[in-house]
Amino acid sequence: MASCQNQTSKTPAIDPANFDLSVAPNVDFYQYATGGWQARNPLKPEYSRFGSFDVIAENNQKRINDLFQEMTKLDAAKGSVEQKISDLYKMGLDSARLNAEGAAPIEAGVRELLSLTDRDRLTEAVARLHHTVANPFFGVGVQADLMNSDVNALYISQSGLTMGDRDYYLEPENENIRTAYKEYLKKIFRLAGLPEAELDKAVAGVMDIETKLAEKSWSNVELRNIPAQYNPTKRADFEKTYDAVDWAAYYKAMGIGDFETIIVTTPSAIAAANDLMKNAPIEELRYYLAAQYINAAASYLSDEFQQASFDFYGKVMSGQQEQKPRWKRAMSVPNGTLGEAVGEMYVAKYFPAEDKARMTELVKNLQKALSQHIAALDWMSDATKARAQEKLSAFTVKIGYPDKWKDYSTLEIDPAKSYWENIVGANEWYTADNIAKLGKPVDKDEWHMSPQTVNAYYNPTTNEICFPAAILQPPFYNPDADDAVNYGAIGVVIGHEMTHGFDDQGRQFDKDGNMNNWWTEEDAAAFKAKTDVLVKQFDAIEVLPAKDGQPALHANGALCLGENIADQGGLRVAWTAYHNSLEGKEKPAPIDGFTPEQRFYLGYATLWAQNIRDEEAARLTKLDVHSLGKWRVNATLRNLQTFYDTFGITDGPMFMPEEERVIIW
């Protein structure tokens, strides 16, 4: 894949060096198709997982870093995006300045939080953090109203767990992670200047607050239940129910104007936060708020802070052995903070017009194929099929980059201020930008990924599929490849995002993006019966064996259900689209000994080639709605008769009896 940087040579569509021919396709197709890739791409110390996505991401990082380095040589006008990008980048690189400043950039903020003795000042402290750097106790933000998707509404959601997921606080098998987290808290409190005698008390206070929040937080599976999270509440009733906050002062501090209704997503978690704010010891509350602040700042301070953060989040939680090089860390900040400004430069240099035209054609072909699949379903009524076809035809398709770019003219980056002060200012800008949307029409032209992001998405409230420019590189899209490989790669990605409109979550939204049950009861029951089979298939997967007294770790079929539905749908729809494209043409001859059908499935498997550390596999199994790469290939393909036919599979570990398989879309 590195050869894609050499403009004089072509990137091979299927690289034989990726294979592990010691393994038969019917034993472990993933290993057969990608084992050679894994052997040639051992994990570098900076990675906890490295796969095909990361190959492109690394290529992009180099491209973007080249753009940034060019900018640092310019005499950019103050207030220009070039000035903002280059100054933010240079501040991230300046380790001498960061180390000389030490904890100074956060001293005033920490001191103020630790001086909190009056519960009446709690609202002010929480609002300040919400507006700038963290979301202790809960989070408030604006997005489309799920029942009226043309208008932006105010939401309040659970938040405030520094480890990110409730299970880290509650499950016995995570005791080692909790121990490491306590050491991390002690380390950053010490670096921030807390007296040694206070450290244990401070850590205990933070753990007490966060554990109590965790006990009432919703699990990741529960958070996939969208209707359960739609609890519109009149403003007066909301303020009466959650009375620990001085809401008038909070709204003022956050810049929230008039509204009639707020949507409470996780009532039990918000109630727990409310109870803690009213009744927890004030000393614990101030330690908790200070920890939230210091943790948010750690990655933008001295090497000691950055190392402490990495030692916990990188080493313990993900298994990384070394931090990413400073240039990558520095580059990622302006790339995220001024994402569309960077994206505008990126597409001007790296995204040819013919790529957009080819993607537009592919999307139309995939849409036609999905329409055929809907029409042919044997488990869905004609009435529901008609509504599904309406939704499919109403898809908005976004390719490459937005038609209008985000305006960053009011976002200030000032090199006279500390790196952390600039990060705080940028966060304030984004909070204000989000809150300003309250009550206004949803901007359906807005993008939720930058063009240089190696990913794609489906958004149910706008019924749109989006494919940023950066994903259109090998192995996802290869202009040098035959159609079979490209349909098996980018074609499956397109079909995957389309299928999200009809997965267990997406199906709950209509063609206009409103949460609306357009299914008959019988069709909904038939759909659930099929998805229950898929859940059980993935629940049976052993991700990691039992070890050192810890039980075996299994995949979570309910957590990954939407993505698993979309993987299967993407494969089936792309297969149909590819064969549609051959109508009236002579069937292509084999290439390198592989039929077009075989190349389709090999192209798909190549997308998920990766190496991963056990710690990261465990973390992602707990948190990520996507299955691990191996199972996105092996577990999904086991349901597809076309896969068996293509490789002549009639037995072996890859083979699943027909009566155990499930086909949804």
XYZ file of C-alpha atoms in Angstrom:
665
model
C 0.000 0.000 0.000
C 2.939 2.295 0.546
C 3.394 2.236 -3.221
C 0.352 4.496 -3.568
C 2.755 7.335 -2.764
C 4.777 6.500 -5.855
C 2.987 8.178 -8.720
C 4.905 6.122 -11.290
C 3.661 2.744 -10.064
C 0.283 1.202 -9.502
C -1.149 -0.120 -6.259
C -1.970 -3.819 -6.663
C -5.675 -4.553 -6.408
C -4.995 -7.838 -4.619
C -1.530 -8.278 -3.159
C -0.534 -11.979 -2.876
C 1.834 -11.018 -0.052
C -1.250 -10.365 2.101
C -2.189 -14.063 2.126
C -1.339 -16.811 4.563
C -1.550 -19.850 2.314
C -0.826 -22.190 5.223
C -4.456 -21.673 6.268
C -7.335 -22.864 4.101
C -10.278 -20.519 3.347
C -12.716 -22.944 4.998
C -10.696 -22.949 8.242
C -10.136 -19.219 8.845
C -10.816 -16.975 5.879
C -9.577 -13.878 7.696
C -6.188 -15.453 8.368
C -6.035 -16.859 4.834
C -6.724 -13.459 3.276
C -4.779 -11.202 5.673
C -2.262 -13.336 7.574
C 0.592 -12.207 5.356
C -0.390 -8.581 5.903
C -0.362 -9.132 9.665
C 3.109 -10.697 9.518
C 4.462 -7.799 7.448
C 2.896 -5.122 9.671
C 3.859 -5.956 13.264
C 2.540 -3.540 15.847
C 4.792 -0.554 16.440
C 5.108 0.496 20.089
C 2.922 3.585 19.467
C -0.058 1.508 18.357
C -2.504 -0.647 20.268
C -4.160 -1.574 16.983
C -2.904 -1.134 13.433
C -4.923 -1.981 10.344
C -5.855 -0.882 6.850
C -7.581 2.228 8.223
C -4.354 3.167 9.986
C -2.276 2.748 6.832
C -4.378 5.452 5.180
C -4.462 7.516 8.374
C -0.665 7.498 8.546
C -0.503 8.552 4.910
C -2.951 11.356 5.685
C -0.977 12.444 8.742
C 2.104 12.866 6.570
C 0.128 14.799 3.979
C -1.384 17.090 6.595
C 1.914 17.527 8.398
C 3.485 18.613 5.097
C 0.720 21.206 4.714
C 1.301 22.457 8.254
C 5.066 22.679 7.860
C 4.603 24.732 4.702
C 2.341 27.079 6.660
C 4.906 27.608 9.414
C 7.217 29.152 6.799
C 4.614 31.732 5.765
C 4.216 35.194 7.224
C 0.528 34.500 7.759
C -1.777 37.410 8.470
C -3.119 37.507 12.020
C -6.594 36.003 12.109
C -6.123 33.944 8.940
C -6.675 30.190 9.097
C -3.035 29.751 8.135
C -1.982 31.724 11.226
C -4.332 29.783 13.478
C -3.298 26.388 12.178
C 0.437 27.069 12.156
C 0.524 28.722 15.611
C -1.521 25.956 17.219
C 0.737 23.387 15.553
C 3.919 25.120 16.695
C 2.659 25.378 20.277
C 2.109 21.631 20.330
C 5.650 21.049 19.103
C 7.255 23.418 21.600
C 8.199 20.974 24.355
C 10.715 23.423 25.842
C 7.995 25.987 26.511
C 5.501 23.380 27.752
C 8.049 21.920 30.190
C 9.105 25.359 31.411
C 5.476 26.279 32.114
C 4.785 23.006 33.932
C 1.491 23.259 35.814
C 1.333 27.057 35.590
C -1.392 27.156 32.882
C -3.836 25.282 35.156
C -2.815 26.597 38.577
C -5.504 29.276 38.828
C -8.249 26.929 37.620
C -7.264 24.156 40.021
C -6.930 26.560 42.934
C -10.383 27.978 42.270
C -12.008 24.540 42.118
C -10.258 23.322 45.265
C -11.379 26.442 47.153
C -15.033 25.491 46.648
C -16.587 25.408 50.131
C -20.084 26.681 49.409
C -22.517 24.382 47.597
C -24.198 27.490 46.194
C -21.106 27.986 44.015
C -21.310 24.489 42.569
C -23.484 25.532 39.612
C -20.993 28.196 38.616
C -18.092 25.726 38.710
C -19.937 23.030 36.761
C -21.115 25.492 34.118
C -17.589 26.844 33.643
C -16.246 23.365 33.032
C -19.143 22.494 30.721
C -18.525 25.613 28.682
C -14.814 25.003 28.315
C -13.164 21.660 28.952
C -15.185 18.824 30.549
C -18.660 17.515 31.374
C -18.778 16.598 35.061
C -22.051 15.044 36.289
C -23.942 15.519 33.001
C -23.619 17.032 29.550
C -25.876 19.533 27.788
C -25.927 20.135 24.050
C -28.033 20.926 20.991
C -28.956 18.618 18.134
C -31.939 17.795 15.939
C -35.167 16.939 17.734
C -35.655 13.238 17.038
C -39.400 13.735 16.549
C -39.098 16.978 14.590
C -35.807 16.685 12.768
C -36.034 20.076 11.069
C -35.529 21.901 14.384
C -32.666 21.850 16.889
C -33.531 20.943 20.487
C -31.745 20.960 23.861
C -30.603 17.631 25.324
C -29.158 16.583 28.677
C -27.243 13.292 28.931
C -25.203 11.229 31.385
C -21.519 12.120 31.644
C -18.703 12.574 34.106
C -16.943 9.185 34.134
C -13.259 9.821 33.463
C -12.627 6.171 32.554
C -15.412 6.458 29.994
C -17.610 3.478 30.809
C -19.475 2.404 33.915
C -18.191 -1.177 33.815
C -14.652 -0.049 34.602
C -15.939 1.104 37.992
C -18.264 -1.810 38.734
C -17.011 -5.101 37.298
C -14.722 -7.221 39.532
C -12.474 -8.155 36.585
C -11.552 -4.480 36.115
C -9.920 -4.125 39.534
C -6.450 -3.783 37.966
C -7.676 -0.899 35.821
C -9.239 0.807 38.841
C -5.952 0.474 40.723
C -4.063 2.028 37.811
C -6.661 4.806 37.573
C -6.162 5.694 41.235
C -2.403 5.895 40.626
C -3.056 8.153 37.640
C -5.278 10.452 39.703
C -2.659 10.642 42.430
C 0.020 11.453 39.848
C -1.864 14.308 38.174
C -3.015 15.765 41.511
C 0.628 15.749 42.650
C 1.804 17.393 39.407
C -0.918 20.025 39.800
C 0.468 20.979 43.214
C -1.850 19.220 45.656
C -0.031 18.602 48.975
C 1.201 15.042 49.453
C -0.856 14.637 52.603
C -4.062 15.278 50.654
C -3.484 12.914 47.737
C -5.093 9.742 49.084
C -8.112 11.665 50.336
C -8.502 13.404 46.968
C -8.302 10.126 45.035
C -10.817 8.457 47.354
C -13.208 11.383 46.904
C -13.037 11.205 43.108
C -13.565 7.438 43.140
C -16.548 7.761 45.446
C -18.297 10.302 43.220
C -17.519 8.503 39.946
C -18.493 5.070 41.277
C -21.861 6.406 42.421
C -22.375 7.995 39.003
C -21.416 4.701 37.361
C -23.953 2.742 39.406
C -26.799 4.683 37.775
C -25.244 5.234 34.350
C -26.767 3.401 31.412
C -24.744 0.628 29.799
C -23.543 0.909 26.211
C -26.201 -1.584 25.155
C -28.932 0.414 26.926
C -27.672 3.539 25.147
C -28.555 1.912 21.815
C -32.256 2.088 22.766
C -33.073 5.401 21.117
C -36.799 5.648 22.018
C -35.956 5.093 25.700
C -33.651 8.106 25.535
C -36.292 10.447 24.130
C -37.887 12.015 27.195
C -39.004 15.564 26.350
C -39.654 17.451 29.569
C -41.180 20.871 30.105
C -38.648 23.365 31.394
C -40.430 23.982 34.699
C -40.864 20.267 35.382
C -37.213 19.615 34.505
C -35.951 22.310 36.882
C -38.197 21.030 39.671
C -37.078 17.411 39.225
C -33.348 18.147 39.011
C -33.123 20.866 41.628
C -29.471 20.710 42.659
C -28.535 23.197 39.929
C -29.350 26.893 39.828
C -30.627 26.554 36.296
C -31.104 30.258 35.614
C -27.432 30.833 36.437
C -26.425 27.747 34.441
C -28.311 28.850 31.315
C -26.743 32.293 31.541
C -23.219 30.909 31.929
C -23.729 28.520 28.999
C -25.350 31.103 26.746
C -28.606 29.119 26.579
C -31.556 31.302 25.605
C -35.288 30.700 25.926
C -36.665 27.201 25.394
C -39.812 25.338 26.361
C -38.646 21.722 26.437
C -35.445 19.831 27.219
C -34.956 16.210 26.189
C -33.636 14.042 29.037
C -31.825 11.040 27.567
C -30.837 9.070 30.693
C -33.185 10.064 33.555
C -31.765 7.699 36.181
C -28.208 8.892 35.579
C -29.214 12.568 35.726
C -31.136 11.878 38.941
C -28.005 10.290 40.460
C -25.919 13.298 39.461
C -28.523 15.597 40.974
C -28.479 13.642 44.239
C -24.667 13.761 44.438
C -24.573 17.491 43.798
C -27.076 17.992 46.638
C -25.762 15.518 49.185
C -22.182 14.403 48.555
C -19.568 15.956 50.850
C -18.416 19.265 49.407
C -14.816 18.138 49.773
C -15.435 15.158 47.474
C -17.220 17.367 44.956
C -14.342 19.788 44.664
C -11.779 17.010 44.287
C -13.948 15.470 41.572
C -14.267 18.749 39.649
C -10.539 19.425 39.956
C -9.743 15.945 38.650
C -12.016 16.513 35.654
C -10.200 19.757 34.894
C -6.655 18.423 35.324
C -7.417 15.291 33.310
C -8.769 17.384 30.429
C -5.642 19.549 30.451
C -3.008 16.827 30.839
C -2.402 16.245 27.123
C -1.663 19.953 26.564
C 0.824 20.507 29.391
C 4.381 19.415 30.192
C 5.928 16.059 29.354
C 5.221 14.860 32.902
C 1.484 15.446 32.518
C 1.426 13.971 29.032
C 3.329 10.892 30.164
C 0.994 10.369 33.121
C -2.028 10.516 30.797
C -0.422 8.124 28.332
C 0.655 5.681 31.031
C -2.965 5.181 32.011
C -5.025 5.697 28.852
C -2.413 4.395 26.434
C -0.536 1.678 28.292
C -3.044 0.341 30.800
C -6.290 0.723 28.903
C -5.077 0.097 25.338
C -1.749 -1.702 25.616
C 0.314 0.892 23.757
C 4.001 0.798 24.592
C 5.060 4.277 23.490
C 3.407 7.622 22.869
C 2.937 8.702 19.287
C 5.736 11.006 18.121
C 5.264 14.623 19.137
C 4.663 15.771 15.565
C 1.643 13.437 15.295
C 0.232 14.652 18.593
C 0.828 18.284 17.645
C -0.609 17.827 14.170
C -3.810 16.221 15.438
C -4.857 19.312 17.428
C -5.259 21.879 14.617
C -6.451 19.052 12.366
C -9.359 18.565 14.766
C -9.846 22.131 15.983
C -9.897 23.692 12.506
C -10.962 20.530 10.704
C -12.791 22.015 7.738
C -10.148 24.677 7.141
C -7.583 21.876 6.928
C -10.038 19.878 4.834
C -10.373 22.668 2.279
C -6.597 22.627 1.783
C -6.524 18.831 1.754
C -9.098 18.343 -1.018
C -7.556 21.078 -3.150
C -4.318 19.097 -3.221
C -5.351 15.461 -2.884
C -8.916 14.899 -4.132
C -9.310 14.796 -7.931
C -12.704 15.542 -9.477
C -12.835 12.117 -11.148
C -12.892 10.431 -7.722
C -16.064 12.287 -6.801
C -17.669 11.401 -10.131
C -16.802 7.714 -9.728
C -18.189 7.656 -6.181
C -21.422 9.284 -7.341
C -21.851 6.517 -9.907
C -21.094 3.789 -7.372
C -23.615 5.191 -4.882
C -26.356 5.137 -7.532
C -25.513 1.520 -8.356
C -25.633 0.537 -4.685
C -28.929 2.362 -4.190
C -30.443 0.410 -7.064
C -29.165 -2.863 -5.619
C -30.545 -2.161 -2.142
C -33.891 -1.329 -3.742
C -33.848 -4.748 -5.401
C -33.108 -6.412 -2.076
C -35.972 -4.622 -0.349
C -38.360 -5.643 -3.133
C -37.291 -9.298 -2.840
C -37.629 -9.651 0.958
C -39.762 -12.616 1.941
C -40.333 -11.483 5.529
C -41.618 -7.934 4.943
C -45.097 -6.815 3.881
C -45.693 -4.771 0.742
C -46.852 -1.795 2.826
C -43.611 -1.622 4.807
C -41.555 -2.292 1.680
C -43.123 0.757 0.043
C -42.125 2.956 2.986
C -38.613 1.491 2.921
C -38.290 2.278 -0.784
C -39.428 5.847 -0.108
C -36.771 6.225 2.547
C -34.047 4.796 0.315
C -34.933 7.109 -2.570
C -34.876 10.105 -0.180
C -31.249 9.534 0.890
C -29.035 12.614 0.758
C -25.563 11.690 -0.492
C -22.481 13.681 0.515
C -19.192 12.876 -1.179
C -15.725 14.306 -0.654
C -16.289 17.659 1.024
C -19.046 20.133 1.980
C -20.501 22.641 -0.454
C -19.942 25.396 2.104
C -17.055 25.509 4.545
C -17.216 26.275 8.261
C -16.337 29.867 9.152
C -13.605 30.042 11.803
C -13.116 33.804 11.639
C -14.202 34.343 15.265
C -12.067 31.511 16.675
C -8.929 33.097 18.094
C -5.546 31.389 18.395
C -3.023 33.561 20.239
C 0.575 32.331 20.625
C 1.097 34.811 23.483
C -1.230 32.631 25.548
C -0.375 29.135 26.740
C -1.240 26.082 24.662
C -3.875 25.138 27.250
C -5.459 28.596 27.212
C -5.868 28.302 23.452
C -7.452 24.872 23.791
C -9.879 26.274 26.365
C -10.720 29.158 24.041
C -11.343 26.794 21.129
C -13.602 24.625 23.288
C -15.554 27.714 24.341
C -15.954 28.633 20.692
C -17.347 25.187 19.823
C -19.711 25.188 22.806
C -21.065 28.601 21.827
C -21.362 27.468 18.200
C -23.418 24.457 19.272
C -25.648 26.311 21.749
C -26.374 29.042 19.169
C -28.255 26.425 17.096
C -30.950 25.977 19.763
C -34.418 26.515 18.320
C -33.071 27.162 14.839
C -33.619 25.032 11.730
C -31.210 22.134 11.324
C -28.498 22.922 8.785
C -28.741 19.849 6.588
C -25.707 20.923 4.579
C -23.469 20.624 7.650
C -20.926 17.796 7.711
C -20.175 15.763 10.834
C -16.764 14.560 9.630
C -13.957 16.512 8.050
C -12.937 15.641 4.470
C -9.567 14.296 5.666
C -11.225 11.734 7.978
C -10.774 8.083 6.982
C -14.343 7.013 7.688
C -17.957 7.348 6.547
C -21.319 7.729 8.296
C -25.095 7.575 8.110
C -27.079 10.218 9.994
C -30.689 9.163 10.710
C -32.108 12.627 11.466
C -31.045 13.947 8.056
C -31.330 10.562 6.295
C -27.918 11.113 4.741
C -24.859 9.061 3.883
C -21.482 10.771 3.853
C -18.159 9.644 2.366
C -15.257 12.012 3.133
C -12.503 12.439 0.554
C -9.843 10.641 2.596
C -11.532 7.231 2.473
C -11.198 7.145 -1.300
C -7.738 5.599 -1.227
C -6.508 1.994 -1.474
C -7.584 -0.452 -0.188
C -11.035 1.172 0.040
C -11.040 2.673 -3.439
C -8.275 1.861 -5.889
C -8.411 3.434 -9.355
C -5.947 0.763 -10.505
C -8.166 -2.126 -9.324
C -10.735 -4.139 -11.236
C -14.403 -3.537 -10.456
C -14.779 -6.749 -8.446
C -12.211 -5.579 -5.899
C -13.604 -2.042 -5.673
C -17.156 -3.312 -5.213
C -15.893 -5.643 -2.487
C -14.178 -2.710 -0.775
C -15.675 0.783 -1.241
C -18.869 -0.778 -2.618
C -19.379 -2.649 0.659
C -18.619 0.544 2.612
C -21.314 2.390 0.642
C -23.779 -0.457 1.093
C -22.879 -0.616 4.792
C -23.777 3.047 5.348
C -26.996 2.666 3.356
C -27.969 -0.371 5.426
C -27.569 1.722 8.589
C -30.749 3.444 7.494
C -32.463 0.088 8.047
C -30.550 -1.406 10.988
C -32.083 -1.823 14.448
C -31.659 1.915 15.144
C -31.930 3.472 11.687
C -35.174 1.655 10.921
C -36.864 3.700 13.644
C -36.539 6.870 11.546
C -38.607 7.745 8.475
C -37.555 9.286 5.171
C -37.678 12.786 6.683
C -35.386 11.863 9.572
C -38.096 11.742 12.235
C -38.329 8.942 14.798
C -41.493 7.354 13.564
C -42.642 3.726 13.536
C -43.395 3.065 9.859
C -43.373 -0.729 10.270
C -46.299 -3.089 10.753
C -46.185 -5.027 14.010
C -45.698 -8.278 12.112
C -42.754 -6.902 10.120
C -41.112 -5.485 13.238
C -41.463 -8.869 14.959
C -39.982 -10.674 11.949
C -37.068 -8.243 11.889
C -36.381 -8.739 15.605
C -36.488 -12.512 15.255
C -33.768 -12.291 12.610
C -31.610 -9.823 14.524
C -31.859 -11.981 17.662
C -30.142 -14.768 15.703
C -27.339 -12.393 14.706
C -26.914 -11.284 18.321
C -26.526 -14.905 19.465
C -24.019 -15.670 16.711
C -21.727 -12.872 17.865
C -22.307 -13.546 21.574
C -20.791 -16.992 20.976
C -17.484 -15.551 19.724
C -14.588 -15.874 22.173
C -12.507 -12.734 21.752
C -9.893 -13.601 24.399
C -9.455 -16.909 26.255
C -9.556 -17.232 30.024
C -6.240 -16.131 31.513
C -4.691 -15.392 34.912
C -7.936 -16.096 36.733
C -9.948 -13.842 34.404
C -12.892 -15.426 32.556
C -12.912 -15.712 28.771
C -14.087 -12.539 27.036
C -16.914 -12.914 24.533
C -18.135 -10.469 21.912
C -21.246 -8.433 22.719
C -23.761 -9.143 19.973
C -26.312 -6.619 21.249
C -23.769 -3.777 21.404
C -22.521 -4.443 17.850
C -25.878 -5.364 16.312
C -26.282 -2.274 14.126
C -22.793 -2.550 12.657
C -23.132 -6.297 12.119
C -26.427 -5.789 10.273
C -24.747 -3.138 8.147
C -21.706 -5.312 7.386
C -23.915 -8.132 6.149
C -26.185 -5.764 4.238
C -23.231 -3.965 2.694
C -21.758 -7.231 1.436
C -25.005 -8.514 -0.026
C -25.949 -5.240 -1.675
C -22.466 -4.647 -3.108
C -22.438 -8.211 -4.494
C -25.718 -7.508 -6.306
C -24.509 -4.111 -7.534
C -21.337 -5.658 -8.945
C -23.273 -8.305 -10.854
C -25.719 -5.664 -12.075
C -22.750 -3.799 -13.527
C -21.852 -6.874 -15.633
C -25.226 -7.079 -17.384
C -24.721 -7.185 -21.116
C -20.989 -7.670 -20.737
C -18.746 -10.686 -20.986
C -17.810 -12.037 -17.583
C -14.308 -10.861 -16.623
C -11.575 -13.487 -16.733
C -9.721 -14.509 -13.569
C -6.799 -12.322 -12.504
C -3.808 -13.876 -10.740
C -5.780 -17.116 -10.617
C -8.765 -15.587 -8.748
C -12.252 -15.280 -10.210
C -14.016 -11.897 -9.954
C -16.197 -13.329 -7.176
C -13.164 -14.429 -5.201
C -11.557 -11.030 -5.707
C -14.735 -9.384 -4.361
C -14.445 -11.227 -1.035
C -10.677 -10.829 -0.867
C -11.140 -7.081 -1.407
C -13.538 -7.030 1.532
C -11.263 -8.993 3.862
C -8.348 -6.669 3.074
C -10.294 -3.751 4.592
C -10.142 -5.363 8.032
C -6.537 -6.571 8.051
C -5.103 -5.581 11.418
C -2.995 -6.475 14.407
C -4.310 -5.663 17.879
C -3.083 -5.967 21.468
C -5.149 -7.939 23.964
C -5.761 -4.851 26.107
C -7.198 -2.975 23.141
C -9.283 -5.957 22.055
C -10.787 -6.074 25.559
C -11.364 -2.301 25.650
C -13.042 -2.193 22.243
C -15.211 -5.218 23.013
C -16.549 -3.254 25.990
C -16.952 0.145 24.296
C -17.049 -0.106 20.512
C -20.246 -0.718 18.541
C -18.113 -2.302 15.804
C -16.993 -5.919 15.965
C -13.267 -6.582 15.799
C -11.837 -6.906 12.296
C -11.498 -10.684 12.338
C -15.169 -11.146 13.113
C -16.355 -8.518 10.661
C -14.941 -10.958 8.122
C -15.373 -14.501 9.463
C -18.617 -14.184 11.437
C -20.367 -12.132 8.764
C -19.305 -14.285 5.803
C -20.562 -17.462 7.500
C -24.138 -16.352 6.756
C -23.596 -15.916 3.010
C -24.163 -18.787 0.562
C -22.447 -16.781 -2.204
C -19.261 -16.829 -0.135
C -19.428 -20.627 0.241
C -20.091 -21.078 -3.468
C -17.253 -18.752 -4.431
C -14.613 -20.661 -2.479
C -16.181 -24.130 -2.708
C -16.679 -24.360 1.070
C -18.869 -27.230 2.283
C -17.279 -27.974 5.670
C -14.734 -26.735 8.187
C -14.854 -24.068 10.929
C -15.988 -21.388 8.456
C -19.015 -23.437 7.417
C -22.363 -22.837 9.111
C -25.355 -25.096 8.382
C -28.028 -23.274 6.423
C -30.630 -23.610 9.169
C -28.365 -21.641 11.558
C -27.745 -18.753 9.173
C -29.654 -15.492 9.029
C -30.165 -13.040 6.190
C -31.701 -9.669 7.023
C -31.328 -7.263 4.128
